[in-house]
XYZ file of C-alpha atoms in Angstrom:
320
model
C -16.663 16.056 -1.620
C -15.279 19.411 0.060
C -10.979 19.457 0.312
C -10.951 19.778 4.106
C -12.680 16.805 4.719
C -10.695 14.832 1.904
C -7.465 15.712 3.286
C -8.813 14.867 6.495
C -9.821 10.903 5.371
C -6.786 10.664 2.995
C -4.398 11.977 6.145
C -6.035 9.480 8.641
C -5.804 6.669 6.311
C -2.493 7.427 6.011
C -1.167 7.693 9.613
C -3.292 4.512 10.051
C -0.967 2.813 7.656
C 1.988 4.096 8.732
C 0.811 2.691 12.708
C -0.090 -0.684 11.333
C 3.081 -1.042 9.292
C 5.453 0.027 12.268
C 3.502 -2.817 14.281
C 3.959 -5.857 11.723
C 7.740 -4.290 11.258
C 8.551 -4.661 15.362
C 6.373 -7.979 15.167
C 8.540 -9.261 12.136
C 11.916 -8.310 13.800
C 10.701 -9.612 17.663
C 9.701 -13.181 16.123
C 11.861 -13.757 13.218
C 8.846 -13.483 11.009
C 9.387 -13.420 7.206
C 11.674 -10.414 6.646
C 10.746 -10.303 2.751
C 7.769 -8.648 3.576
C 9.652 -5.573 4.864
C 10.690 -5.074 1.469
C 6.949 -5.262 0.568
C 5.724 -2.905 3.354
C 8.204 -0.246 2.299
C 5.600 -0.164 -1.083
C 3.144 0.201 1.173
C 4.026 3.294 3.233
C 5.114 5.094 -0.282
C 1.900 4.058 -1.728
C 0.312 5.712 1.483
C 2.521 8.840 1.945
C 1.976 9.826 -1.746
C -1.601 8.951 -2.090
C -2.390 11.081 0.774
C -0.563 14.064 -0.761
C -2.632 13.656 -3.742
C -6.057 12.827 -2.286
C -5.981 15.564 -0.074
C -5.680 17.956 -2.789
C -7.211 16.515 -5.719
C -9.813 14.728 -4.213
C -11.624 14.270 -7.478
C -8.450 12.502 -9.233
C -9.202 8.923 -7.980
C -5.267 8.797 -8.641
C -4.282 9.800 -4.941
C -7.610 7.324 -3.559
C -6.237 4.412 -5.345
C -2.734 4.607 -3.750
C -4.251 5.443 0.076
C -6.600 2.579 -0.105
C -4.417 -0.137 -1.533
C -1.901 0.954 1.388
C -4.703 0.617 3.839
C -6.007 -2.632 2.292
C -2.254 -3.995 2.799
C -1.809 -2.706 6.294
C -5.099 -3.784 7.749
C -4.406 -7.378 6.099
C -1.167 -7.988 7.431
C -1.508 -6.314 10.820
C -4.267 -8.308 11.519
C -2.952 -11.316 10.504
C 0.281 -11.418 12.764
C -2.641 -10.793 15.638
C -4.276 -13.620 14.925
C -0.625 -15.051 15.002
C 0.299 -14.196 18.429
C -2.983 -15.063 19.623
C -3.050 -18.712 18.150
C 0.243 -19.730 17.879
C 2.926 -17.440 19.742
C 0.796 -17.019 23.091
C -2.666 -19.104 22.462
C -5.561 -17.757 24.110
C -3.655 -14.537 25.259
C -5.541 -12.110 22.355
C -9.376 -12.157 22.115
C -10.720 -12.507 18.612
C -7.491 -14.196 17.496
C -8.930 -16.595 15.041
C -11.604 -14.328 13.538
C -8.791 -11.632 12.876
C -6.879 -14.157 10.253
C -9.835 -13.744 7.823
C -9.431 -10.369 6.384
C -5.406 -11.694 5.006
C -7.385 -14.045 2.974
C -8.929 -11.309 0.932
C -7.742 -7.666 1.599
C -4.827 -8.476 -0.943
C -7.023 -8.365 -3.886
C -8.426 -4.411 -3.581
C -4.485 -3.772 -2.715
C -3.249 -5.149 -6.003
C -6.241 -4.391 -8.183
C -5.752 -0.769 -7.436
C -2.476 0.357 -7.948
C -1.987 -2.406 -10.849
C -4.738 -2.263 -12.698
C -6.985 0.697 -11.918
C -3.759 3.007 -11.527
C -2.176 2.458 -15.169
C -6.099 3.136 -16.398
C -6.705 6.580 -14.967
C -3.308 8.274 -14.794
C -2.584 10.927 -15.409
C -6.022 13.246 -15.580
C -8.039 10.654 -13.611
C -9.815 9.748 -16.529
C -10.289 6.559 -18.766
C -8.193 7.267 -22.054
C -11.563 6.511 -24.317
C -15.237 5.230 -23.665
C -13.775 1.814 -25.532
C -12.064 1.314 -21.632
C -15.355 1.217 -19.547
C -15.899 -2.979 -20.604
C -12.147 -3.226 -18.936
C -13.524 -0.773 -16.172
C -16.293 -2.504 -15.198
C -15.269 -6.453 -16.044
C -12.157 -5.597 -13.391
C -14.658 -4.685 -10.533
C -16.706 -7.343 -11.210
C -13.772 -9.973 -10.622
C -12.465 -8.090 -7.954
C -15.803 -8.770 -6.491
C -15.994 -12.364 -7.251
C -12.068 -12.879 -6.273
C -12.942 -11.323 -2.738
C -15.681 -13.684 -2.272
C -13.970 -16.883 -3.379
C -10.891 -15.914 -1.094
C -12.551 -14.891 1.676
C -14.500 -18.631 2.034
C -11.560 -20.672 0.260
C -10.644 -23.011 2.805
C -7.040 -23.444 3.524
C -3.639 -21.932 5.450
C -3.462 -18.198 5.461
C 0.280 -17.546 4.666
C 3.040 -19.730 4.432
C 5.225 -19.415 7.353
C 2.867 -20.148 10.180
C -0.025 -22.937 10.551
C -3.399 -20.667 10.489
C -6.442 -21.579 8.598
C -8.995 -19.857 7.400
C -12.010 -19.498 9.884
C -14.560 -19.048 7.649
C -13.548 -21.378 5.257
C -16.077 -23.976 3.466
C -14.990 -27.180 2.942
C -17.045 -27.554 0.010
C -15.005 -25.366 -2.108
C -11.784 -27.982 -1.319
C -12.312 -30.070 -4.551
C -11.858 -26.495 -6.607
C -9.028 -25.039 -4.842
C -6.957 -25.763 -8.109
C -8.916 -24.600 -10.706
C -9.893 -21.288 -8.917
C -6.529 -20.138 -8.111
C -5.205 -20.714 -11.292
C -8.535 -18.975 -13.153
C -8.108 -15.955 -10.731
C -4.102 -15.857 -11.595
C -4.968 -15.805 -15.345
C -7.447 -13.005 -14.668
C -5.489 -11.022 -12.731
C -2.368 -11.185 -15.096
C -4.814 -10.394 -18.091
C -6.336 -7.155 -16.375
C -2.448 -6.144 -15.327
C -1.418 -6.543 -19.097
C -4.730 -4.512 -20.018
C -3.853 -1.270 -18.020
C -0.420 -1.521 -19.206
C -1.505 -1.801 -22.952
C -3.866 1.321 -21.982
C -0.611 3.130 -20.070
C 1.393 2.453 -23.346
C -1.329 3.619 -26.160
C -2.088 7.048 -23.889
C 1.955 7.181 -23.854
C 2.208 7.126 -27.612
C -0.858 9.329 -28.099
C 0.418 12.325 -25.704
C 2.715 14.937 -26.305
C 4.746 17.961 -24.790
C 4.220 17.915 -20.901
C 2.107 15.450 -20.582
C 4.660 12.997 -22.560
C 7.005 13.689 -19.985
C 4.665 13.091 -17.337
C 3.979 9.935 -18.188
C 7.225 8.603 -18.660
C 7.953 8.000 -14.641
C 5.192 5.786 -14.288
C 5.287 4.167 -17.597
C 8.801 2.874 -17.193
C 7.799 1.966 -13.511
C 4.565 -0.027 -14.304
C 6.473 -1.740 -17.455
C 9.326 -2.922 -15.585
C 7.160 -4.607 -12.688
C 4.862 -6.796 -14.991
C 8.566 -7.588 -16.261
C 9.325 -8.561 -13.057
C 6.166 -10.135 -12.057
C 6.291 -12.370 -15.768
C 10.229 -13.156 -14.514
C 9.079 -14.186 -10.773
C 6.240 -16.667 -12.767
C 8.350 -18.440 -14.725
C 11.472 -18.838 -12.349
C 8.696 -20.311 -9.815
C 7.158 -22.547 -12.307
C 11.059 -23.631 -13.154
C 11.313 -24.624 -9.285
C 14.102 -22.026 -8.951
C 13.450 -21.455 -5.532
C 16.118 -18.845 -4.528
C 16.224 -17.150 -7.735
C 12.336 -16.848 -7.385
C 12.992 -15.166 -3.814
C 15.057 -12.916 -5.566
C 13.466 -11.903 -8.055
C 10.038 -11.488 -5.802
C 12.014 -9.146 -3.368
C 13.188 -6.950 -6.481
C 9.524 -6.714 -7.682
C 8.381 -5.507 -4.261
C 10.864 -2.652 -4.620
C 9.993 -1.933 -7.622
C 6.226 -1.745 -6.762
C 7.668 0.918 -4.032
C 8.856 2.734 -7.410
C 5.141 2.965 -8.735
C 4.192 6.008 -6.595
C 7.659 7.389 -6.707
C 7.128 7.616 -10.303
C 3.596 9.760 -9.917
C 5.803 11.867 -7.161
C 8.234 12.775 -9.366
C 6.028 13.610 -12.077
C 4.148 15.788 -9.491
C 7.207 17.882 -8.434
C 9.299 17.894 -11.856
C 6.364 18.438 -13.885
C 3.994 20.191 -12.000
C 1.193 17.627 -12.824
C -1.090 19.023 -9.828
C 0.783 22.279 -9.180
C 1.339 21.549 -5.034
C 4.896 22.614 -5.259
C 4.578 24.908 -2.565
C 2.290 23.153 -0.743
C 4.824 20.331 -0.378
C 7.766 22.760 0.486
C 5.660 23.992 3.254
C 4.745 20.358 4.546
C 8.540 19.897 4.304
C 9.127 22.531 6.189
C 7.059 22.115 8.822
C 7.357 18.706 9.302
C 11.351 18.826 9.746
C 10.806 21.744 12.242
C 8.028 18.988 14.103
C 10.547 16.470 14.069
C 13.122 18.654 15.370
C 11.066 19.774 18.500
C 9.504 17.015 19.839
C 12.664 15.481 20.670
C 13.889 18.382 21.918
C 10.890 18.840 24.185
C 10.721 15.572 25.510
C 14.510 15.511 26.236
C 14.487 18.333 27.711
C 11.924 16.679 30.262
C 14.063 13.955 31.043
C 16.975 15.940 31.792
C 14.996 18.369 33.996
C 13.590 15.575 35.434
C 17.141 14.210 36.386
C 18.366 17.503 37.419
C 15.223 17.885 39.700
C 16.391 13.919 41.074
C 19.692 14.786 41.530
C 18.940 17.978 43.896
C 15.348 17.423 45.262
C 15.773 12.959 45.228
C 12.194 13.149 43.763
C 10.530 13.863 40.561
C 8.701 17.184 40.363
C 5.848 18.418 37.611
C 8.083 21.515 37.597
C 10.338 19.837 34.704
C 7.391 19.973 32.756
C 6.432 23.109 33.398
C 10.081 24.526 33.004
């Protein structure tokens, strides 16, 4: 993939993710949806921004793409589900295809989770597996991911906990196997996450000099997240609802630290040698953020002046 094509795709996905996250935040505030999701959405935006920077300048390294596509998966899932909630619960019949829009939320979380918590540790920092011995883990993770997507896409039951919406494509024949499938998927996912962290730790122990410094941030962030996931699971099993909610919130915030850790490695240790590009992005971005309010603010002020002087609006304000 050519660099300009990769940059266009990466930043388009990033922009789409941020737009959808904005919609979800507005919905959550107006309709008092689960506000804990706001912390999780911070991680989604962090993934999208860091991933877009990396993928647009090093398109052959999959690390950036893992972030971008993970963020896009979560953003589409969350936004389509809110669309379904509005069209089915808040104002029934007001939106077309509302029931169908609940379906992506049943399975899109699978690639969102695996790309960041399984494949990222396997490929960071150079975009290659630690050795050929890790290929079976990678292929098995891909196979289980596809099987999990198919299972959850057609598993009957509620979509989410806060709203009474069911999977529109749920198959009743799968209902007796729900409990066993959920346990099996949870065990497999936990196994893959632990395997990827082991790969990261082994790579870290074998690294030297600058590479060791580059890996520190992601290694510590990933290990902390795994620890918090285990803690949350234990608290839920012990039926300590409040503590498990707090641990889950902390986990969401720590997940946001994974792309931040990669970003720190990029900026501090010149992992991808894009310091100059990021500096220019910050300068031009700050300039744009400053000019846009001035432009629109100037139009509003001039329109007011024209109304006071002539009693009607005028396009001369835009020209001025």
